[in-house]
Coordinates of C-alpha atoms in Angstrom, one line a residue:
M1 CA -8.7 65.6 28.0
K2 CA -9.2 65.1 24.1
G3 CA -9.1 62.1 22.2
S4 CA -7.8 58.6 23.0
G5 CA -4.1 58.6 23.4
R6 CA -4.3 59.1 27.5
L7 CA -7.1 56.8 27.2
A8 CA -5.2 53.8 25.8
F9 CA -2.3 53.8 28.7
L10 CA -5.2 54.3 31.3
M11 CA -7.5 51.5 29.9
P12 CA -5.6 48.4 31.3
I13 CA -6.0 49.8 34.9
F14 CA -9.6 49.9 34.5
L15 CA -10.8 46.1 33.0
A16 CA -10.7 44.5 36.2
G17 CA -14.7 44.3 36.7
C18 CA -16.4 43.9 40.4
G19 CA -17.7 40.4 40.4
G20 CA -20.3 38.8 42.4
R21 CA -22.0 35.5 42.3
Q22 CA -24.1 34.8 39.0
S23 CA -25.2 31.0 38.5
A24 CA -28.6 29.4 38.5
L25 CA -27.5 26.7 40.7
D26 CA -25.9 28.7 43.4
A27 CA -29.6 30.0 44.9
H28 CA -29.4 32.2 47.6
G29 CA -33.1 33.3 47.5
V30 CA -36.5 31.5 47.5
S31 CA -37.4 31.9 44.1
A32 CA -34.0 30.6 42.6
I33 CA -34.3 27.6 45.2
G34 CA -37.3 26.7 43.6
I35 CA -35.9 27.0 40.0
K36 CA -33.0 25.2 40.9
Q37 CA -35.3 22.3 42.1
L38 CA -37.0 22.5 39.1
I39 CA -34.3 22.3 37.1
I40 CA -32.9 19.2 39.3
L41 CA -36.4 17.6 38.5
I42 CA -36.5 17.9 35.0
T43 CA -32.8 16.8 34.1
A44 CA -33.2 13.6 36.3
V45 CA -36.6 12.9 34.7
C46 CA -35.0 13.1 31.2
S47 CA -31.8 11.1 32.4
V48 CA -34.1 8.4 33.0
V49 CA -36.2 8.9 30.2
W50 CA -33.1 8.9 27.7
A51 CA -31.3 6.0 29.9
A52 CA -34.6 4.2 28.8
V53 CA -35.0 4.9 25.5
M54 CA -31.1 3.5 25.2
V55 CA -31.6 0.4 27.2
A56 CA -35.0 -0.1 24.7
L57 CA -32.7 0.7 21.5
I58 CA -29.6 -1.6 22.5
V59 CA -32.3 -4.5 23.4
A60 CA -33.9 -4.3 20.0
L61 CA -30.9 -3.9 17.8
W62 CA -29.7 -7.3 19.7
R63 CA -32.6 -9.0 19.1
R64 CA -33.1 -7.7 15.6
R65 CA -29.1 -9.0 14.9
T66 CA -30.0 -12.6 16.1
E67 CA -33.4 -12.8 14.3
R68 CA -32.3 -11.4 11.0
A69 CA -32.5 -14.8 9.2
R70 CA -36.3 -15.5 10.0
P71 CA -39.0 -13.3 8.9
I72 CA -40.8 -10.9 11.2
D73 CA -43.9 -12.8 12.8
L74 CA -47.1 -10.9 12.8
E75 CA -48.6 -13.2 15.4
P76 CA -51.5 -11.8 17.5
H77 CA -49.8 -11.7 20.9
L78 CA -46.8 -10.0 19.6
E79 CA -49.1 -7.3 18.2
R80 CA -50.6 -6.6 21.2
R81 CA -47.2 -6.4 23.2
M82 CA -46.2 -4.0 20.6
F83 CA -49.4 -1.9 20.7
G84 CA -49.5 -2.3 24.8
T85 CA -45.7 -1.0 24.4
V86 CA -46.6 2.1 22.7
L87 CA -49.6 2.9 24.5
G88 CA -47.9 2.9 27.7
A89 CA -44.9 5.0 26.2
T90 CA -47.7 7.6 25.3
I91 CA -49.5 8.0 28.6
A92 CA -45.9 8.1 30.3
T93 CA -45.1 10.9 28.3
T94 CA -48.7 12.7 28.5
L95 CA -48.0 12.5 32.8
I96 CA -44.5 13.6 32.3
I97 CA -45.2 16.9 29.9
T98 CA -48.3 17.1 32.2
G99 CA -46.2 16.9 35.6
F100 CA -43.2 19.3 33.9
T101 CA -46.1 22.0 32.8
V102 CA -47.9 22.2 36.8
A103 CA -44.3 22.2 38.1
S104 CA -43.7 25.0 36.0
F105 CA -47.1 26.8 36.6
F106 CA -46.1 27.1 40.3
T107 CA -42.7 27.9 40.0
T108 CA -43.4 30.5 37.4
R109 CA -46.3 31.9 39.7
A110 CA -44.2 32.0 42.7
L111 CA -41.9 34.5 40.9
G112 CA -44.8 37.5 41.5
I113 CA -46.5 36.4 44.5
A114 CA -46.5 39.4 46.9
G115 CA -46.3 39.4 50.9
G116 CA -46.9 41.9 53.5
D117 CA -43.8 44.2 54.6
E118 CA -42.2 44.5 51.1
L119 CA -39.7 47.1 49.9
I120 CA -40.7 48.1 46.5
I121 CA -38.1 49.2 44.4
R122 CA -39.2 50.6 40.8
V123 CA -36.4 49.6 38.2
R124 CA -36.3 51.1 34.8
G125 CA -34.1 49.5 31.5
S126 CA -32.8 51.8 29.4
Q127 CA -30.0 51.6 26.4
W128 CA -28.1 50.2 28.8
W129 CA -28.2 50.7 32.2
W130 CA -30.7 50.6 35.1
N131 CA -32.4 53.1 36.8
V132 CA -33.4 52.3 40.1
E133 CA -35.9 53.9 42.5
Y134 CA -36.7 53.1 46.0
L135 CA -40.6 53.9 46.4
D136 CA -42.1 55.4 49.9
P137 CA -45.4 56.5 50.8
Q138 CA -43.3 59.8 51.6
L139 CA -42.3 61.4 48.8
D140 CA -39.3 63.0 50.3
K141 CA -37.8 59.7 51.1
T142 CA -37.5 58.4 47.5
F143 CA -34.9 58.7 46.0
Q144 CA -32.6 56.9 42.9
T145 CA -29.7 55.8 41.8
A146 CA -28.0 53.6 39.4
N147 CA -27.1 49.8 38.5
E148 CA -27.1 48.8 41.8
I149 CA -29.7 47.4 43.8
H150 CA -29.3 47.0 47.5
L151 CA -31.8 44.9 49.8
P152 CA -31.8 43.4 53.2
V153 CA -31.6 39.7 53.6
G154 CA -34.5 37.9 54.4
R155 CA -37.3 40.2 53.4
N156 CA -39.2 39.9 50.2
V157 CA -38.4 42.6 47.9
H158 CA -41.1 43.6 45.4
L159 CA -40.0 45.1 41.9
K160 CA -41.9 47.0 39.7
L161 CA -40.1 46.6 36.4
E162 CA -40.7 48.9 33.2
G163 CA -38.5 49.6 30.3
D164 CA -37.6 53.1 28.5
D165 CA -37.3 52.3 25.0
V166 CA -37.0 48.8 24.4
I167 CA -37.5 45.0 25.5
H168 CA -34.8 44.4 28.4
S169 CA -35.0 41.5 30.6
F170 CA -33.8 41.6 34.5
W171 CA -32.1 38.7 35.8
V172 CA -30.4 37.5 39.1
P173 CA -29.3 34.0 38.1
S174 CA -28.7 33.2 42.3
L175 CA -31.9 35.0 43.9
A176 CA -34.5 34.9 40.9
G177 CA -36.1 33.8 37.4
K178 CA -36.1 36.5 34.1
Q179 CA -38.9 38.8 34.1
D180 CA -39.3 41.2 30.9
L181 CA -38.8 45.1 30.8
I182 CA -41.4 46.3 28.4
P183 CA -42.0 50.1 27.4
G184 CA -45.6 51.0 28.3
R185 CA -46.1 48.3 30.8
V186 CA -45.4 47.7 34.4
N187 CA -44.4 43.9 34.9
E188 CA -43.7 42.9 38.8
L189 CA -41.2 40.4 40.5
T190 CA -40.6 39.4 44.0
I191 CA -36.8 38.2 45.2
R192 CA -35.5 37.3 48.5
A193 CA -32.1 36.7 49.0
E194 CA -31.6 34.4 52.0
R195 CA -27.8 35.0 52.6
A196 CA -25.9 38.3 52.4
G197 CA -23.6 38.9 49.3
I198 CA -22.8 40.7 46.2
Y199 CA -24.8 39.0 43.5
R200 CA -24.2 39.7 39.4
G201 CA -27.3 40.4 37.4
Q202 CA -27.9 41.4 33.7
C203 CA -30.4 42.1 30.8
A204 CA -31.2 38.7 29.3
E205 CA -33.0 39.9 26.5
F206 CA -30.7 41.5 23.1
C207 CA -31.7 45.0 23.4
G208 CA -29.2 46.4 21.0
L209 CA -25.3 47.3 20.8
Q210 CA -24.2 47.4 24.5
H211 CA -26.3 44.5 25.2
A212 CA -23.8 42.3 26.7
H213 CA -22.4 45.6 28.9
M214 CA -25.9 46.1 30.5
A215 CA -25.0 44.7 34.2
F216 CA -26.1 45.2 37.7
L217 CA -25.2 44.0 41.1
V218 CA -27.2 43.2 43.9
V219 CA -26.0 43.6 47.4
A220 CA -27.5 42.1 50.1
E221 CA -27.0 42.9 53.7
P222 CA -28.1 42.7 56.8
Q223 CA -31.4 44.9 57.8
D224 CA -29.2 47.6 60.1
Q225 CA -26.8 48.0 57.5
F226 CA -29.4 48.2 54.7
D227 CA -31.1 51.3 56.8
R228 CA -27.7 53.1 57.3
W229 CA -27.3 52.6 53.4
V230 CA -30.6 54.1 52.6
N231 CA -30.3 56.9 55.3
A232 CA -27.2 58.0 53.5
Q233 CA -28.7 57.7 50.1
R234 CA -31.8 59.7 50.8
Q235 CA -29.3 62.8 51.8
P236 CA -27.8 65.3 49.3
A237 CA -24.6 65.3 48.4
A238 CA -22.0 65.6 50.8
T239 CA -20.4 69.4 50.7
A240 CA -17.3 68.8 48.8
S241 CA -14.0 70.5 49.9
G242 CA -10.6 70.9 48.7
P243 CA -9.8 73.1 45.4
E244 CA -9.5 70.6 43.4
I245 CA -12.9 68.8 44.4
E246 CA -14.6 72.9 44.1
S247 CA -13.4 73.4 40.5
G248 CA -15.0 69.8 39.6
R249 CA -17.9 70.9 40.8
D250 CA -17.8 74.5 39.1
T251 CA -16.5 72.3 36.1
F252 CA -20.1 69.8 36.0
L253 CA -22.5 72.8 36.5
S254 CA -21.1 74.8 33.8
K255 CA -20.8 72.3 31.2
P256 CA -23.8 70.1 29.5
C257 CA -23.4 67.1 32.5
A258 CA -25.8 69.3 34.4
A259 CA -28.4 69.3 31.6
C260 CA -28.6 65.3 32.2
H261 CA -27.7 64.0 35.2
T262 CA -29.0 64.9 38.8
I263 CA -26.8 65.6 41.7
R264 CA -29.2 66.7 45.0
G265 CA -28.1 69.3 46.6
T266 CA -26.6 71.5 43.4
P267 CA -28.7 73.2 40.5
A268 CA -28.0 69.7 38.7
S269 CA -31.4 68.3 38.0
G270 CA -31.4 66.5 34.5
T271 CA -33.4 63.1 34.1
T272 CA -31.4 62.0 31.1
G273 CA -28.7 59.5 32.4
P274 CA -28.4 58.2 35.8
D275 CA -28.5 59.9 39.3
L276 CA -24.8 60.8 40.2
T277 CA -25.6 61.9 43.9
H278 CA -23.5 58.9 45.4
V279 CA -22.2 58.3 42.1
G280 CA -18.5 57.6 44.2
G281 CA -19.7 55.3 46.5
R282 CA -21.1 52.8 43.8
K283 CA -19.1 49.5 43.1
T284 CA -19.0 49.9 39.3
I285 CA -20.1 52.7 36.5
A286 CA -21.0 52.0 33.0
A287 CA -23.5 49.3 34.4
G288 CA -20.9 47.0 35.8
L289 CA -18.4 47.7 32.7
F290 CA -15.7 49.3 35.3
E291 CA -15.0 49.5 38.8
T292 CA -15.5 52.7 40.3
T293 CA -12.1 54.4 40.7
R294 CA -11.0 57.6 40.2
G295 CA -9.1 56.6 36.5
S296 CA -12.3 55.0 35.8
L297 CA -14.2 57.9 36.1
A298 CA -11.9 59.9 34.0
A299 CA -11.6 57.6 31.3
W300 CA -15.7 57.5 31.1
I301 CA -16.0 61.4 31.2
A302 CA -13.2 62.0 28.5
D303 CA -14.3 59.3 26.3
P304 CA -17.5 57.3 26.6
Q305 CA -18.2 56.5 23.0
T306 CA -14.6 54.5 22.6
L307 CA -15.6 52.6 25.7
K308 CA -19.2 51.7 25.1
P309 CA -20.2 52.8 21.8
G310 CA -23.6 53.8 20.9
N311 CA -24.5 54.9 24.5
N312 CA -26.1 58.3 24.9
M313 CA -23.7 60.1 26.7
P314 CA -22.0 62.5 24.3
M315 CA -17.7 63.3 24.6
V316 CA -17.5 66.8 25.8
P317 CA -14.6 68.5 25.6
L318 CA -12.5 69.2 28.4
T319 CA -9.0 70.4 29.5
S320 CA -6.8 68.1 31.2
E321 CA -7.4 70.6 34.5
E322 CA -10.8 70.4 34.0
L323 CA -10.8 66.5 33.6
R324 CA -8.7 65.7 36.7
A325 CA -10.8 68.2 38.7
L326 CA -14.1 66.9 37.7
S327 CA -13.4 63.0 37.9
A328 CA -12.1 64.0 41.8
Y329 CA -15.6 65.1 42.2
M330 CA -17.4 62.4 40.9
A331 CA -15.1 60.3 42.9
S332 CA -16.1 62.4 46.1
L333 CA -19.9 61.6 46.2
Q334 CA -19.9 58.9 48.4

């Protein structure tokens, strides 16, 4: 499909994204709970300080009003009282700021503390998507996915964060704090979900034109469900059946798609774009831009620059028959 005529018709169908929790105050991870408690502590103390300042200001204005006709007395006892008030306020301010600093230090330090039986995941940020690699000492058990992270409930997950091009920032508000992804450097973050659910994350560092469209989902699930997902992800792409799907596979392998993407179990082994081995089983495509359906896949393949201007995926000329077949093949990769 060439141009955007049919794309304009399809667009309204796909604009409903896949949601998920995204709030630092809706905390369901150990790190996020610590950050929430720190937020509450700072807010409460600052509220008390603000209230005290307002009361002192009102009292001072009232006294000034009643004593306006009298000259300011510079009596020694009044000076001593004013000095004591200023000194007390200074000491209180120092103690409060010191307390905030210590609390922030220990809360931030806990974000990267390693534990025992940890799942290790490497996350690379690119303009504008997330490459997720599940590491294993046995290389044949290592696999990649994109824009979606699955993790078991109640288990520490150690993230190794890297930037491929510019600085990005990994943030899942309900599970942990922010951590930057810097080219040429590996930063680390430990997250742990205490409740099953889908949590929305995003890039929190402005990284270019499509920064707002660089989201991802974290799916926290019981250990047995996670193990089944991992075993399925380690498998090559399922052998597709049916004339249309087979035609779509042939189209994928004959077009430039295979030079940029990997589909394990086929000759396609490109590394420029996301691994598409199980793309049909992901909840969203294009880093959270659309829910994964055959229609949204077709729209994305047809004209990615209209949907997400500036991304690195070129528009590949396809006939309407090739587009239908290719979208059917992508949707079948569960």
